[in-house]
Amino acid sequence: VYAVTSQTAVNESYYSDAASTVIQAVPVPATIQAEAFTAMSGIELENCSDTGGGQDVGHFDADDYIEFRISVATAGNFSIDYRLATANGSTGFEVWVDGAKAVDVMAVPNTGGWQTWVTKTSTPFAMTAGNHTLRLKSIGKEWNINWLKLNAQ
């Protein structure tokens, strides 16, 4: 539950109605648009010229992250396809599941432009059945992501 307040120059404040939001877990395997994160730190959204348009997530610096809630019906091995772009190349990001560091580490090669997209695939990793938090935590800077696709192996 949260409330939004606004203050004018004379410190008047008006409260909004309280609202609550339930964060839904995405059943995987699935393709998840990067801008559909459930939590983030430090990133920005921008218009995307990749197939399908929409927006991508960019302006990553070290320790910035995007996070997703996912639901795994059957335990097993998974891989992730990442749709990435950068004009400079980057040391990229780590992938954490439920706070366990680095089930994958992905460098982002110079793709030739901020909107020149390539798909890179993770090494396989195991996940148990149930709800999980998937975090892409930047270790480098200056890369964009349009979507990620979780694949059952």
PDB file of N, CA, C and O in Angstrom, residues 26-90:
ATOM      1  N   VAL A  26       5.548 -14.144 -13.869  1.00  0.00           N
ATOM      2  CA  VAL A  26       5.377 -14.584 -15.257  1.00  0.00           C
ATOM      3  C   VAL A  26       5.706 -16.074 -15.337  1.00  0.00           C
ATOM      4  O   VAL A  26       6.812 -16.485 -14.954  1.00  0.00           O
ATOM      5  N   PRO A  27       4.769 -16.916 -15.815  1.00  0.00           N
ATOM      6  CA  PRO A  27       5.090 -18.340 -15.970  1.00  0.00           C
ATOM      7  C   PRO A  27       6.135 -18.525 -17.066  1.00  0.00           C
ATOM      8  O   PRO A  27       6.024 -17.934 -18.136  1.00  0.00           O
ATOM      9  N   VAL A  28       7.162 -19.303 -16.779  1.00  0.00           N
ATOM     10  CA  VAL A  28       8.212 -19.567 -17.769  1.00  0.00           C
ATOM     11  C   VAL A  28       8.188 -21.036 -18.143  1.00  0.00           C
ATOM     12  O   VAL A  28       7.776 -21.857 -17.331  1.00  0.00           O
ATOM     13  N   PRO A  29       8.561 -21.393 -19.398  1.00  0.00           N
ATOM     14  CA  PRO A  29       9.240 -20.578 -20.387  1.00  0.00           C
ATOM     15  C   PRO A  29       8.358 -19.449 -20.931  1.00  0.00           C
ATOM     16  O   PRO A  29       7.149 -19.603 -21.043  1.00  0.00           O
ATOM     17  N   ALA A  30       9.035 -18.321 -21.258  1.00  0.00           N
ATOM     18  CA  ALA A  30       8.334 -17.144 -21.788  1.00  0.00           C
ATOM     19  C   ALA A  30       9.342 -16.126 -22.282  1.00  0.00           C
ATOM     20  O   ALA A  30      10.504 -16.129 -21.878  1.00  0.00           O
ATOM     21  N   THR A  31       8.845 -15.236 -23.146  1.00  0.00           N
ATOM     22  CA  THR A  31       9.609 -14.052 -23.523  1.00  0.00           C
ATOM     23  C   THR A  31       9.077 -12.901 -22.687  1.00  0.00           C
ATOM     24  O   THR A  31       7.869 -12.688 -22.607  1.00  0.00           O
ATOM     25  N   ILE A  32       9.995 -12.170 -22.051  1.00  0.00           N
ATOM     26  CA  ILE A  32       9.626 -11.055 -21.181  1.00  0.00           C
ATOM     27  C   ILE A  32      10.241  -9.781 -21.747  1.00  0.00           C
ATOM     28  O   ILE A  32      11.458  -9.729 -21.980  1.00  0.00           O
ATOM     29  N   GLN A  33       9.418  -8.787 -21.994  1.00  0.00           N
ATOM     30  CA  GLN A  33       9.932  -7.489 -22.434  1.00  0.00           C
ATOM     31  C   GLN A  33      10.712  -6.860 -21.277  1.00  0.00           C
ATOM     32  O   GLN A  33      10.254  -6.860 -20.131  1.00  0.00           O
ATOM     33  N   ALA A  34      11.891  -6.325 -21.567  1.00  0.00           N
ATOM     34  CA  ALA A  34      12.756  -5.795 -20.506  1.00  0.00           C
ATOM     35  C   ALA A  34      12.083  -4.685 -19.711  1.00  0.00           C
ATOM     36  O   ALA A  34      12.292  -4.564 -18.501  1.00  0.00           O
ATOM     37  N   GLU A  35      11.234  -3.888 -20.378  1.00  0.00           N
ATOM     38  CA  GLU A  35      10.569  -2.779 -19.683  1.00  0.00           C
ATOM     39  C   GLU A  35       9.446  -3.261 -18.765  1.00  0.00           C
ATOM     40  O   GLU A  35       8.857  -2.463 -18.034  1.00  0.00           O
ATOM     41  N   ALA A  36       9.174  -4.569 -18.729  1.00  0.00           N
ATOM     42  CA  ALA A  36       8.141  -5.128 -17.856  1.00  0.00           C
ATOM     43  C   ALA A  36       8.729  -5.559 -16.507  1.00  0.00           C
ATOM     44  O   ALA A  36       8.171  -6.401 -15.818  1.00  0.00           O
ATOM     45  N   PHE A  37       9.850  -4.961 -16.104  1.00  0.00           N
ATOM     46  CA  PHE A  37      10.485  -5.299 -14.829  1.00  0.00           C
ATOM     47  C   PHE A  37       9.533  -5.027 -13.666  1.00  0.00           C
ATOM     48  O   PHE A  37       8.617  -4.215 -13.764  1.00  0.00           O
ATOM     49  N   THR A  38       9.772  -5.720 -12.555  1.00  0.00           N
ATOM     50  CA  THR A  38       8.990  -5.503 -11.336  1.00  0.00           C
ATOM     51  C   THR A  38       9.744  -4.642 -10.334  1.00  0.00           C
ATOM     52  O   THR A  38       9.150  -4.141  -9.384  1.00  0.00           O
ATOM     53  N   ALA A  39      11.045  -4.484 -10.523  1.00  0.00           N
ATOM     54  CA  ALA A  39      11.867  -3.595  -9.702  1.00  0.00           C
ATOM     55  C   ALA A  39      13.071  -3.196 -10.541  1.00  0.00           C
ATOM     56  O   ALA A  39      13.462  -3.901 -11.475  1.00  0.00           O
ATOM     57  N   MET A  40      13.653  -2.038 -10.210  1.00  0.00           N
ATOM     58  CA  MET A  40      14.825  -1.578 -10.956  1.00  0.00           C
ATOM     59  C   MET A  40      15.583  -0.570 -10.120  1.00  0.00           C
ATOM     60  O   MET A  40      15.063  -0.016  -9.156  1.00  0.00           O
ATOM     61  N   SER A  41      16.815  -0.311 -10.541  1.00  0.00           N
ATOM     62  CA  SER A  41      17.613   0.759  -9.961  1.00  0.00           C
ATOM     63  C   SER A  41      18.519   1.318 -11.038  1.00  0.00           C
ATOM     64  O   SER A  41      19.260   0.565 -11.677  1.00  0.00           O
ATOM     65  N   GLY A  42      18.426   2.625 -11.275  1.00  0.00           N
ATOM     66  CA  GLY A  42      19.382   3.347 -12.091  1.00  0.00           C
ATOM     67  C   GLY A  42      19.200   3.339 -13.593  1.00  0.00           C
ATOM     68  O   GLY A  42      19.957   3.986 -14.294  1.00  0.00           O
ATOM     69  N   ILE A  43      18.228   2.654 -14.116  1.00  0.00           N
ATOM     70  CA  ILE A  43      18.101   2.503 -15.571  1.00  0.00           C
ATOM     71  C   ILE A  43      17.143   3.546 -16.143  1.00  0.00           C
ATOM     72  O   ILE A  43      16.495   4.283 -15.396  1.00  0.00           O
ATOM     73  N   GLU A  44      17.064   3.595 -17.464  1.00  0.00           N
ATOM     74  CA  GLU A  44      16.102   4.451 -18.152  1.00  0.00           C
ATOM     75  C   GLU A  44      15.461   3.653 -19.281  1.00  0.00           C
ATOM     76  O   GLU A  44      16.082   2.758 -19.848  1.00  0.00           O
ATOM     77  N   LEU A  45      14.228   4.012 -19.605  1.00  0.00           N
ATOM     78  CA  LEU A  45      13.554   3.446 -20.772  1.00  0.00           C
ATOM     79  C   LEU A  45      13.778   4.363 -21.959  1.00  0.00           C
ATOM     80  O   LEU A  45      13.891   5.577 -21.797  1.00  0.00           O
ATOM     81  N   GLU A  46      13.838   3.769 -23.153  1.00  0.00           N
ATOM     82  CA  GLU A  46      13.974   4.561 -24.375  1.00  0.00           C
ATOM     83  C   GLU A  46      13.219   3.860 -25.488  1.00  0.00           C
ATOM     84  O   GLU A  46      12.944   2.664 -25.409  1.00  0.00           O
ATOM     85  N   ASN A  47      12.875   4.614 -26.531  1.00  0.00           N
ATOM     86  CA  ASN A  47      12.198   4.021 -27.678  1.00  0.00           C
ATOM     87  C   ASN A  47      13.126   3.031 -28.355  1.00  0.00           C
ATOM     88  O   ASN A  47      14.339   3.234 -28.425  1.00  0.00           O
ATOM     89  N   CYS A  48      12.552   1.943 -28.876  1.00  0.00           N
ATOM     90  CA  CYS A  48      13.323   0.837 -29.432  1.00  0.00           C
ATOM     91  C   CYS A  48      13.026   0.669 -30.918  1.00  0.00           C
ATOM     92  O   CYS A  48      11.861   0.641 -31.325  1.00  0.00           O
ATOM     93  N   SER A  49      14.076   0.507 -31.728  1.00  0.00           N
ATOM     94  CA  SER A  49      13.895   0.306 -33.170  1.00  0.00           C
ATOM     95  C   SER A  49      13.963  -1.168 -33.557  1.00  0.00           C
ATOM     96  O   SER A  49      13.890  -1.494 -34.734  1.00  0.00           O
ATOM     97  N   ASP A  50      14.102  -2.071 -32.576  1.00  0.00           N
ATOM     98  CA  ASP A  50      14.142  -3.504 -32.861  1.00  0.00           C
ATOM     99  C   ASP A  50      12.782  -3.953 -33.387  1.00  0.00           C
ATOM    100  O   ASP A  50      11.771  -3.254 -33.233  1.00  0.00           O
ATOM    101  N   THR A  51      12.724  -5.130 -33.985  1.00  0.00           N
ATOM    102  CA  THR A  51      11.468  -5.695 -34.466  1.00  0.00           C
ATOM    103  C   THR A  51      10.438  -5.669 -33.352  1.00  0.00           C
ATOM    104  O   THR A  51      10.722  -6.093 -32.244  1.00  0.00           O
ATOM    105  N   GLY A  52       9.267  -5.153 -33.642  1.00  0.00           N
ATOM    106  CA  GLY A  52       8.213  -5.046 -32.631  1.00  0.00           C
ATOM    107  C   GLY A  52       8.148  -3.687 -31.963  1.00  0.00           C
ATOM    108  O   GLY A  52       7.169  -3.373 -31.304  1.00  0.00           O
ATOM    109  N   GLY A  53       9.210  -2.879 -32.104  1.00  0.00           N
ATOM    110  CA  GLY A  53       9.195  -1.519 -31.554  1.00  0.00           C
ATOM    111  C   GLY A  53       9.080  -1.501 -30.048  1.00  0.00           C
ATOM    112  O   GLY A  53       9.682  -2.302 -29.355  1.00  0.00           O
ATOM    113  N   GLY A  54       8.280  -0.582 -29.539  1.00  0.00           N
ATOM    114  CA  GLY A  54       8.102  -0.444 -28.093  1.00  0.00           C
ATOM    115  C   GLY A  54       9.265   0.272 -27.452  1.00  0.00           C
ATOM    116  O   GLY A  54       9.807   1.223 -28.011  1.00  0.00           O
ATOM    117  N   GLN A  55       9.656  -0.205 -26.274  1.00  0.00           N
ATOM    118  CA  GLN A  55      10.755   0.399 -25.544  1.00  0.00           C
ATOM    119  C   GLN A  55      11.787  -0.655 -25.187  1.00  0.00           C
ATOM    120  O   GLN A  55      11.503  -1.847 -25.171  1.00  0.00           O
ATOM    121  N   ASP A  56      13.009  -0.181 -24.894  1.00  0.00           N
ATOM    122  CA  ASP A  56      14.041  -1.038 -24.337  1.00  0.00           C
ATOM    123  C   ASP A  56      14.542  -0.389 -23.058  1.00  0.00           C
ATOM    124  O   ASP A  56      14.163   0.739 -22.729  1.00  0.00           O
ATOM    125  N   VAL A  57      15.365  -1.116 -22.326  1.00  0.00           N
ATOM    126  CA  VAL A  57      15.956  -0.610 -21.088  1.00  0.00           C
ATOM    127  C   VAL A  57      17.421  -0.342 -21.362  1.00  0.00           C
ATOM    128  O   VAL A  57      18.121  -1.176 -21.944  1.00  0.00           O
ATOM    129  N   GLY A  58      17.888   0.838 -20.963  1.00  0.00           N
ATOM    130  CA  GLY A  58      19.272   1.201 -21.210  1.00  0.00           C
ATOM    131  C   GLY A  58      19.832   2.111 -20.140  1.00  0.00           C
ATOM    132  O   GLY A  58      19.266   2.251 -19.059  1.00  0.00           O
ATOM    133  N   HIS A  59      20.970   2.726 -20.481  1.00  0.00           N
ATOM    134  CA  HIS A  59      21.682   3.657 -19.591  1.00  0.00           C
ATOM    135  C   HIS A  59      22.167   2.947 -18.331  1.00  0.00           C
ATOM    136  O   HIS A  59      22.167   3.511 -17.243  1.00  0.00           O
ATOM    137  N   PHE A  60      22.591   1.688 -18.479  1.00  0.00           N
ATOM    138  CA  PHE A  60      23.098   0.922 -17.345  1.00  0.00           C
ATOM    139  C   PHE A  60      24.474   1.426 -16.927  1.00  0.00           C
ATOM    140  O   PHE A  60      25.326   1.706 -17.768  1.00  0.00           O
ATOM    141  N   ASP A  61      24.681   1.508 -15.630  1.00  0.00           N
ATOM    142  CA  ASP A  61      25.989   1.700 -15.011  1.00  0.00           C
ATOM    143  C   ASP A  61      26.209   0.531 -14.065  1.00  0.00           C
ATOM    144  O   ASP A  61      25.271  -0.216 -13.753  1.00  0.00           O
ATOM    145  N   ALA A  62      27.432   0.358 -13.575  1.00  0.00           N
ATOM    146  CA  ALA A  62      27.720  -0.728 -12.639  1.00  0.00           C
ATOM    147  C   ALA A  62      26.775  -0.661 -11.445  1.00  0.00           C
ATOM    148  O   ALA A  62      26.493   0.428 -10.924  1.00  0.00           O
ATOM    149  N   ASP A  63      26.250  -1.810 -11.053  1.00  0.00           N
ATOM    150  CA  ASP A  63      25.331  -2.017  -9.924  1.00  0.00           C
ATOM    151  C   ASP A  63      23.885  -1.622 -10.204  1.00  0.00           C
ATOM    152  O   ASP A  63      23.033  -1.820  -9.347  1.00  0.00           O
ATOM    153  N   ASP A  64      23.576  -1.065 -11.370  1.00  0.00           N
ATOM    154  CA  ASP A  64      22.168  -0.867 -11.747  1.00  0.00           C
ATOM    155  C   ASP A  64      21.569  -2.253 -12.002  1.00  0.00           C
ATOM    156  O   ASP A  64      22.295  -3.211 -12.307  1.00  0.00           O
ATOM    157  N   TYR A  65      20.249  -2.374 -11.891  1.00  0.00           N
ATOM    158  CA  TYR A  65      19.631  -3.674 -12.134  1.00  0.00           C
ATOM    159  C   TYR A  65      18.191  -3.528 -12.591  1.00  0.00           C
ATOM    160  O   TYR A  65      17.557  -2.501 -12.411  1.00  0.00           O
ATOM    161  N   ILE A  66      17.702  -4.609 -13.204  1.00  0.00           N
ATOM    162  CA  ILE A  66      16.280  -4.811 -13.459  1.00  0.00           C
ATOM    163  C   ILE A  66      15.927  -6.185 -12.904  1.00  0.00           C
ATOM    164  O   ILE A  66      16.767  -7.087 -12.895  1.00  0.00           O
ATOM    165  N   GLU A  67      14.699  -6.309 -12.420  1.00  0.00           N
ATOM    166  CA  GLU A  67      14.287  -7.521 -11.730  1.00  0.00           C
ATOM    167  C   GLU A  67      12.918  -7.959 -12.234  1.00  0.00           C
ATOM    168  O   GLU A  67      12.080  -7.117 -12.554  1.00  0.00           O
ATOM    169  N   PHE A  68      12.711  -9.271 -12.267  1.00  0.00           N
ATOM    170  CA  PHE A  68      11.465  -9.855 -12.760  1.00  0.00           C
ATOM    171  C   PHE A  68      11.015 -10.949 -11.795  1.00  0.00           C
ATOM    172  O   PHE A  68      11.848 -11.676 -11.252  1.00  0.00           O
ATOM    173  N   ARG A  69       9.701 -11.079 -11.612  1.00  0.00           N
ATOM    174  CA  ARG A  69       9.130 -12.192 -10.858  1.00  0.00           C
ATOM    175  C   ARG A  69       8.724 -13.250 -11.867  1.00  0.00           C
ATOM    176  O   ARG A  69       7.984 -12.956 -12.813  1.00  0.00           O
ATOM    177  N   ILE A  70       9.213 -14.473 -11.682  1.00  0.00           N
ATOM    178  CA  ILE A  70       8.897 -15.558 -12.593  1.00  0.00           C
ATOM    179  C   ILE A  70       8.363 -16.753 -11.805  1.00  0.00           C
ATOM    180  O   ILE A  70       8.618 -16.877 -10.603  1.00  0.00           O
ATOM    181  N   SER A  71       7.629 -17.606 -12.498  1.00  0.00           N
ATOM    182  CA  SER A  71       7.062 -18.804 -11.890  1.00  0.00           C
ATOM    183  C   SER A  71       7.465 -20.024 -12.720  1.00  0.00           C
ATOM    184  O   SER A  71       7.191 -20.071 -13.923  1.00  0.00           O
ATOM    185  N   VAL A  72       8.112 -20.972 -12.071  1.00  0.00           N
ATOM    186  CA  VAL A  72       8.571 -22.197 -12.725  1.00  0.00           C
ATOM    187  C   VAL A  72       7.633 -23.326 -12.307  1.00  0.00           C
ATOM    188  O   VAL A  72       7.529 -23.640 -11.123  1.00  0.00           O
ATOM    189  N   ALA A  73       6.929 -23.923 -13.266  1.00  0.00           N
ATOM    190  CA  ALA A  73       5.982 -25.001 -12.961  1.00  0.00           C
ATOM    191  C   ALA A  73       6.702 -26.308 -12.626  1.00  0.00           C
ATOM    192  O   ALA A  73       6.310 -27.029 -11.715  1.00  0.00           O
ATOM    193  N   THR A  74       7.758 -26.607 -13.385  1.00  0.00           N
ATOM    194  CA  THR A  74       8.479 -27.861 -13.216  1.00  0.00           C
ATOM    195  C   THR A  74       9.972 -27.564 -13.104  1.00  0.00           C
ATOM    196  O   THR A  74      10.539 -26.910 -13.980  1.00  0.00           O
ATOM    197  N   ALA A  75      10.591 -28.065 -12.042  1.00  0.00           N
ATOM    198  CA  ALA A  75      12.032 -27.864 -11.849  1.00  0.00           C
ATOM    199  C   ALA A  75      12.799 -28.406 -13.047  1.00  0.00           C
ATOM    200  O   ALA A  75      12.383 -29.379 -13.683  1.00  0.00           O
ATOM    201  N   GLY A  76      13.911 -27.764 -13.352  1.00  0.00           N
ATOM    202  CA  GLY A  76      14.722 -28.240 -14.465  1.00  0.00           C
ATOM    203  C   GLY A  76      15.798 -27.244 -14.825  1.00  0.00           C
ATOM    204  O   GLY A  76      16.048 -26.274 -14.106  1.00  0.00           O
ATOM    205  N   ASN A  77      16.431 -27.503 -15.959  1.00  0.00           N
ATOM    206  CA  ASN A  77      17.458 -26.604 -16.467  1.00  0.00           C
ATOM    207  C   ASN A  77      16.847 -25.624 -17.454  1.00  0.00           C
ATOM    208  O   ASN A  77      15.962 -25.980 -18.236  1.00  0.00           O
ATOM    209  N   PHE A  78      17.333 -24.391 -17.397  1.00  0.00           N
ATOM    210  CA  PHE A  78      16.846 -23.309 -18.241  1.00  0.00           C
ATOM    211  C   PHE A  78      18.023 -22.569 -18.846  1.00  0.00           C
ATOM    212  O   PHE A  78      19.136 -22.611 -18.314  1.00  0.00           O
ATOM    213  N   SER A  79      17.776 -21.901 -19.950  1.00  0.00           N
ATOM    214  CA  SER A  79      18.732 -20.946 -20.512  1.00  0.00           C
ATOM    215  C   SER A  79      17.950 -19.675 -20.808  1.00  0.00           C
ATOM    216  O   SER A  79      16.715 -19.675 -20.819  1.00  0.00           O
ATOM    217  N   ILE A  80      18.683 -18.591 -21.016  1.00  0.00           N
ATOM    218  CA  ILE A  80      18.055 -17.308 -21.316  1.00  0.00           C
ATOM    219  C   ILE A  80      18.666 -16.746 -22.588  1.00  0.00           C
ATOM    220  O   ILE A  80      19.897 -16.687 -22.716  1.00  0.00           O
ATOM    221  N   ASP A  81      17.807 -16.361 -23.543  1.00  0.00           N
ATOM    222  CA  ASP A  81      18.237 -15.585 -24.706  1.00  0.00           C
ATOM    223  C   ASP A  81      18.044 -14.113 -24.340  1.00  0.00           C
ATOM    224  O   ASP A  81      16.984 -13.743 -23.829  1.00  0.00           O
ATOM    225  N   TYR A  82      19.069 -13.310 -24.585  1.00  0.00           N
ATOM    226  CA  TYR A  82      19.016 -11.876 -24.295  1.00  0.00           C
ATOM    227  C   TYR A  82      19.095 -11.106 -25.604  1.00  0.00           C
ATOM    228  O   TYR A  82      19.957 -11.395 -26.439  1.00  0.00           O
ATOM    229  N   ARG A  83      18.251 -10.102 -25.791  1.00  0.00           N
ATOM    230  CA  ARG A  83      18.302  -9.242 -26.987  1.00  0.00           C
ATOM    231  C   ARG A  83      19.023  -7.964 -26.577  1.00  0.00           C
ATOM    232  O   ARG A  83      18.489  -7.152 -25.812  1.00  0.00           O
ATOM    233  N   LEU A  84      20.263  -7.778 -27.086  1.00  0.00           N
ATOM    234  CA  LEU A  84      21.186  -6.769 -26.567  1.00  0.00           C
ATOM    235  C   LEU A  84      21.723  -5.844 -27.655  1.00  0.00           C
ATOM    236  O   LEU A  84      21.834  -6.244 -28.808  1.00  0.00           O
ATOM    237  N   ALA A  85      22.109  -4.634 -27.232  1.00  0.00           N
ATOM    238  CA  ALA A  85      22.754  -3.679 -28.137  1.00  0.00           C
ATOM    239  C   ALA A  85      23.696  -2.773 -27.350  1.00  0.00           C
ATOM    240  O   ALA A  85      23.442  -2.461 -26.183  1.00  0.00           O
ATOM    241  N   THR A  86      24.784  -2.365 -27.997  1.00  0.00           N
ATOM    242  CA  THR A  86      25.691  -1.356 -27.447  1.00  0.00           C
ATOM    243  C   THR A  86      26.581  -0.837 -28.562  1.00  0.00           C
ATOM    244  O   THR A  86      26.943  -1.581 -29.474  1.00  0.00           O
ATOM    245  N   ALA A  87      26.935   0.425 -28.465  1.00  0.00           N
ATOM    246  CA  ALA A  87      27.839   1.017 -29.451  1.00  0.00           C
ATOM    247  C   ALA A  87      29.304   0.819 -29.057  1.00  0.00           C
ATOM    248  O   ALA A  87      30.190   0.983 -29.884  1.00  0.00           O
ATOM    249  N   ASN A  88      29.561   0.470 -27.790  1.00  0.00           N
ATOM    250  CA  ASN A  88      30.937   0.441 -27.290  1.00  0.00           C
ATOM    251  C   ASN A  88      31.410  -0.920 -26.794  1.00  0.00           C
ATOM    252  O   ASN A  88      32.595  -1.086 -26.544  1.00  0.00           O
ATOM    253  N   GLY A  89      30.513  -1.860 -26.575  1.00  0.00           N
ATOM    254  CA  GLY A  89      30.871  -3.096 -25.891  1.00  0.00           C
ATOM    255  C   GLY A  89      30.866  -2.843 -24.388  1.00  0.00           C
ATOM    256  O   GLY A  89      31.025  -1.710 -23.929  1.00  0.00           O
ATOM    257  N   SER A  90      30.625  -3.889 -23.614  1.00  0.00           N
ATOM    258  CA  SER A  90      30.523  -3.741 -22.164  1.00  0.00           C
ATOM    259  C   SER A  90      30.858  -5.072 -21.488  1.00  0.00           C
ATOM    260  O   SER A  90      30.642  -6.130 -22.069  1.00  0.00           O
TER     261      SER A  90
END
